[in-house]
Amino acid sequence: MTQSFVLRANDRGHTVVRSEGSSAAYVAGHTPSNFVSRESSFNFHEYQSGRPGFGAIRVFGDETFHGAGCGYNMHAHHNFVICAFVLEGELTHINTAGRGTVDQLQQGDYYVFSAGSGGKHCELSIGPEDMHAIYLWLMPNKLYLPPTYHRAHFDIRTRRNRIVQLVGDGDGALPVPQDLRVSRLITDRPGAYTYTPRSAEYGTYLFVKEGQVRCGDVALGPRDSLGINGVDKIECDVADTTDVFFVETVMFDEARINAWEQEHGDHD
Amino acid sequence: MNITLKRLVCLGCGFSYDEALGLPEHGIPPGTRWTDLPEDWVCPDCGTPKSQFEMVVIGYAEGGSPLAQNA
């Protein structure tokens, strides 16, 4: 059975977290010009009126760290797999996986941090430019795995006009402890593309970061997204300058998400 | 009667609570049901309320469950 939903940019959660006052321990910066703005596709922190997730995805948000020194102070995680895809600016990422890592990521760089049995991280923008990234959080396939960190670069200039896999099982993709793939398509001319999940059992969350995409009778603009499962392929026509993320995920027996869908009655 | 013991994950940080294991270091003995934790109980790592934990059916990595008990 095909199930799908469309999430428009304006229907996503919008949160601003300041670096002063009660959130000062959480958000770095300590000045009025330092704040994090967050657009969430699924429920996250203060935003709890939207969809609870999709497959193994629990968080899909684009975040901007405003002003030099802004970000998240060192804090602990377990179990979640956290991925960041840097869109603009520079992200300084520090984590305690293994012997620990200090990394600096720029446009096109991305990481997969699996917190497993316990891993802390700190996310900072230390330069003068604002830092903009997509953060993706996943449920792992096992609890309390050894914490790991992997990173790679997606060259947005040389890898245009084809769907490139960034995360999951596949040559050159970063490993992730979940039955899931992340791919990205950047185009500089109009075209027709087909995304093929491994089978119709998988769900695909398609997020338009930039540009215009038409999937069947659904037209998607910047920050619009589509979740679909029960299909063998997703055919899309894209406009000339488009940036699209595809997250193909195993679908759990999701009592929580199904209950939410029944209550809201917005699926096909 | 459903006696299956549950596992729940904090949606704020990923901390897990396992009814079979409890959290002895936090004064919660093994076998303590989620529903028997006080309503004002929060994630010991990040302070997220009980309502924002999700029940999961995910197994442990090798050697993971003793670590979870002593988290």
PDB file of C-alpha atoms in Angstrom, chain A residues 137-245:
ATOM      1  CA  TRP A 137      18.942  12.102  13.760  1.00  0.00           C
ATOM      2  CA  LEU A 138      18.301   8.389  13.396  1.00  0.00           C
ATOM      3  CA  MET A 139      17.286   5.560  15.661  1.00  0.00           C
ATOM      4  CA  PRO A 140      20.116   2.978  15.536  1.00  0.00           C
ATOM      5  CA  ASN A 141      19.676  -0.708  14.690  1.00  0.00           C
ATOM      6  CA  LYS A 142      21.237  -1.653  18.052  1.00  0.00           C
ATOM      7  CA  LEU A 143      21.447   0.058  21.420  1.00  0.00           C
ATOM      8  CA  TYR A 144      24.774   0.814  23.109  1.00  0.00           C
ATOM      9  CA  LEU A 145      27.053   0.337  20.129  1.00  0.00           C
ATOM     10  CA  PRO A 146      30.641   1.582  20.474  1.00  0.00           C
ATOM     11  CA  PRO A 147      30.528   5.314  19.596  1.00  0.00           C
ATOM     12  CA  THR A 148      31.897   6.183  16.145  1.00  0.00           C
ATOM     13  CA  TYR A 149      32.550   9.225  13.963  1.00  0.00           C
ATOM     14  CA  HIS A 150      33.032   9.316  10.188  1.00  0.00           C
ATOM     15  CA  ARG A 151      33.187  12.243   7.825  1.00  0.00           C
ATOM     16  CA  ALA A 152      33.388  12.862   4.088  1.00  0.00           C
ATOM     17  CA  HIS A 153      33.064  15.541   1.431  1.00  0.00           C
ATOM     18  CA  PHE A 154      30.468  15.929  -1.292  1.00  0.00           C
ATOM     19  CA  ASP A 155      31.861  18.128  -4.051  1.00  0.00           C
ATOM     20  CA  ILE A 156      28.930  20.250  -5.148  1.00  0.00           C
ATOM     21  CA  ARG A 157      30.825  21.440  -8.250  1.00  0.00           C
ATOM     22  CA  THR A 158      31.927  18.120  -9.775  1.00  0.00           C
ATOM     23  CA  ARG A 159      29.113  15.798  -8.756  1.00  0.00           C
ATOM     24  CA  ARG A 160      26.209  17.641 -10.327  1.00  0.00           C
ATOM     25  CA  ASN A 161      23.249  16.315 -12.275  1.00  0.00           C
ATOM     26  CA  ARG A 162      23.197  12.844 -10.737  1.00  0.00           C
ATOM     27  CA  ILE A 163      21.934  11.304  -7.540  1.00  0.00           C
ATOM     28  CA  VAL A 164      24.933  10.623  -5.298  1.00  0.00           C
ATOM     29  CA  GLN A 165      24.746   8.408  -2.237  1.00  0.00           C
ATOM     30  CA  LEU A 166      26.402   9.971   0.824  1.00  0.00           C
ATOM     31  CA  VAL A 167      25.480   7.669   3.712  1.00  0.00           C
ATOM     32  CA  GLY A 168      24.682   3.954   4.037  1.00  0.00           C
ATOM     33  CA  ASP A 169      25.918   0.755   2.421  1.00  0.00           C
ATOM     34  CA  GLY A 170      27.550   1.663  -0.856  1.00  0.00           C
ATOM     35  CA  ASP A 171      30.889   2.558  -2.369  1.00  0.00           C
ATOM     36  CA  GLY A 172      32.267   5.730  -0.894  1.00  0.00           C
ATOM     37  CA  ALA A 173      29.277   6.307   1.370  1.00  0.00           C
ATOM     38  CA  LEU A 174      29.742   6.728   5.110  1.00  0.00           C
ATOM     39  CA  PRO A 175      28.722   3.723   7.227  1.00  0.00           C
ATOM     40  CA  VAL A 176      25.681   4.055   9.458  1.00  0.00           C
ATOM     41  CA  PRO A 177      24.311   1.531  11.983  1.00  0.00           C
ATOM     42  CA  GLN A 178      20.852   1.514  10.436  1.00  0.00           C
ATOM     43  CA  ASP A 179      19.155   0.215   7.303  1.00  0.00           C
ATOM     44  CA  LEU A 180      19.164   3.606   5.681  1.00  0.00           C
ATOM     45  CA  ARG A 181      20.708   5.615   2.846  1.00  0.00           C
ATOM     46  CA  VAL A 182      21.117   9.337   2.343  1.00  0.00           C
ATOM     47  CA  SER A 183      21.605  10.667  -1.181  1.00  0.00           C
ATOM     48  CA  ARG A 184      21.807  14.136  -2.666  1.00  0.00           C
ATOM     49  CA  LEU A 185      21.072  15.608  -6.070  1.00  0.00           C
ATOM     50  CA  ILE A 186      22.381  19.000  -7.151  1.00  0.00           C
ATOM     51  CA  THR A 187      21.490  20.174 -10.630  1.00  0.00           C
ATOM     52  CA  ASP A 188      22.428  23.095 -12.841  1.00  0.00           C
ATOM     53  CA  ARG A 189      20.011  22.277 -15.660  1.00  0.00           C
ATOM     54  CA  PRO A 190      16.459  20.968 -15.842  1.00  0.00           C
ATOM     55  CA  GLY A 191      16.105  17.208 -15.923  1.00  0.00           C
ATOM     56  CA  ALA A 192      14.188  14.070 -15.046  1.00  0.00           C
ATOM     57  CA  TYR A 193      15.560  11.766 -12.348  1.00  0.00           C
ATOM     58  CA  THR A 194      14.424   8.510 -10.824  1.00  0.00           C
ATOM     59  CA  TYR A 195      15.188   7.580  -7.232  1.00  0.00           C
ATOM     60  CA  THR A 196      14.937   3.830  -6.745  1.00  0.00           C
ATOM     61  CA  PRO A 197      14.667   2.538  -3.184  1.00  0.00           C
ATOM     62  CA  ARG A 198      15.919  -1.006  -2.568  1.00  0.00           C
ATOM     63  CA  SER A 199      12.299  -2.170  -2.488  1.00  0.00           C
ATOM     64  CA  ALA A 200       8.815  -0.813  -1.983  1.00  0.00           C
ATOM     65  CA  GLU A 201       9.161  -1.772   1.688  1.00  0.00           C
ATOM     66  CA  TYR A 202      11.449   1.202   2.220  1.00  0.00           C
ATOM     67  CA  GLY A 203      10.241   4.725   2.800  1.00  0.00           C
ATOM     68  CA  THR A 204      11.877   7.727   1.181  1.00  0.00           C
ATOM     69  CA  TYR A 205      11.894  11.230   2.609  1.00  0.00           C
ATOM     70  CA  LEU A 206      12.646  13.756  -0.121  1.00  0.00           C
ATOM     71  CA  PHE A 207      13.603  17.247   1.029  1.00  0.00           C
ATOM     72  CA  VAL A 208      14.046  20.150  -1.382  1.00  0.00           C
ATOM     73  CA  LYS A 209      16.778  22.344   0.012  1.00  0.00           C
ATOM     74  CA  GLU A 210      16.690  24.627  -3.005  1.00  0.00           C
ATOM     75  CA  GLY A 211      14.878  24.817  -6.329  1.00  0.00           C
ATOM     76  CA  GLN A 212      11.708  23.253  -7.708  1.00  0.00           C
ATOM     77  CA  VAL A 213      10.843  19.579  -7.953  1.00  0.00           C
ATOM     78  CA  ARG A 214       7.755  17.890  -9.367  1.00  0.00           C
ATOM     79  CA  CYS A 215       6.982  14.320  -8.286  1.00  0.00           C
ATOM     80  CA  GLY A 216       3.872  13.127 -10.094  1.00  0.00           C
ATOM     81  CA  ASP A 217       1.200  15.692  -9.274  1.00  0.00           C
ATOM     82  CA  VAL A 218       3.087  17.112  -6.276  1.00  0.00           C
ATOM     83  CA  ALA A 219       5.046  20.328  -6.813  1.00  0.00           C
ATOM     84  CA  LEU A 220       7.689  21.021  -4.197  1.00  0.00           C
ATOM     85  CA  GLY A 221       9.542  24.290  -3.637  1.00  0.00           C
ATOM     86  CA  PRO A 222      12.350  25.269  -1.271  1.00  0.00           C
ATOM     87  CA  ARG A 223      12.131  23.460   2.084  1.00  0.00           C
ATOM     88  CA  ASP A 224       9.044  21.506   1.034  1.00  0.00           C
ATOM     89  CA  SER A 225       9.312  17.763   1.492  1.00  0.00           C
ATOM     90  CA  LEU A 226       7.607  14.507   0.660  1.00  0.00           C
ATOM     91  CA  GLY A 227       7.575  11.201   2.530  1.00  0.00           C
ATOM     92  CA  ILE A 228       6.518   8.149   0.563  1.00  0.00           C
ATOM     93  CA  ASN A 229       6.589   4.393   1.011  1.00  0.00           C
ATOM     94  CA  GLY A 230       5.136   1.448  -0.877  1.00  0.00           C
ATOM     95  CA  VAL A 231       6.553   2.507  -4.262  1.00  0.00           C
ATOM     96  CA  ASP A 232       9.286   0.933  -6.431  1.00  0.00           C
ATOM     97  CA  LYS A 233      10.588   4.258  -7.692  1.00  0.00           C
ATOM     98  CA  ILE A 234      10.173   7.981  -7.349  1.00  0.00           C
ATOM     99  CA  GLU A 235      10.274   9.951 -10.564  1.00  0.00           C
ATOM    100  CA  CYS A 236      10.948  13.640 -10.350  1.00  0.00           C
ATOM    101  CA  ASP A 237      11.384  16.539 -12.736  1.00  0.00           C
ATOM    102  CA  VAL A 238      13.699  19.201 -11.411  1.00  0.00           C
ATOM    103  CA  ALA A 239      14.239  22.816 -12.366  1.00  0.00           C
ATOM    104  CA  ASP A 240      17.648  24.137 -13.387  1.00  0.00           C
ATOM    105  CA  THR A 241      19.181  24.913  -9.987  1.00  0.00           C
ATOM    106  CA  THR A 242      18.020  22.376  -7.489  1.00  0.00           C
ATOM    107  CA  ASP A 243      19.414  20.732  -4.366  1.00  0.00           C
ATOM    108  CA  VAL A 244      17.494  17.712  -3.055  1.00  0.00           C
ATOM    109  CA  PHE A 245      18.156  15.267  -0.212  1.00  0.00           C
TER     110      PHE A 245
END
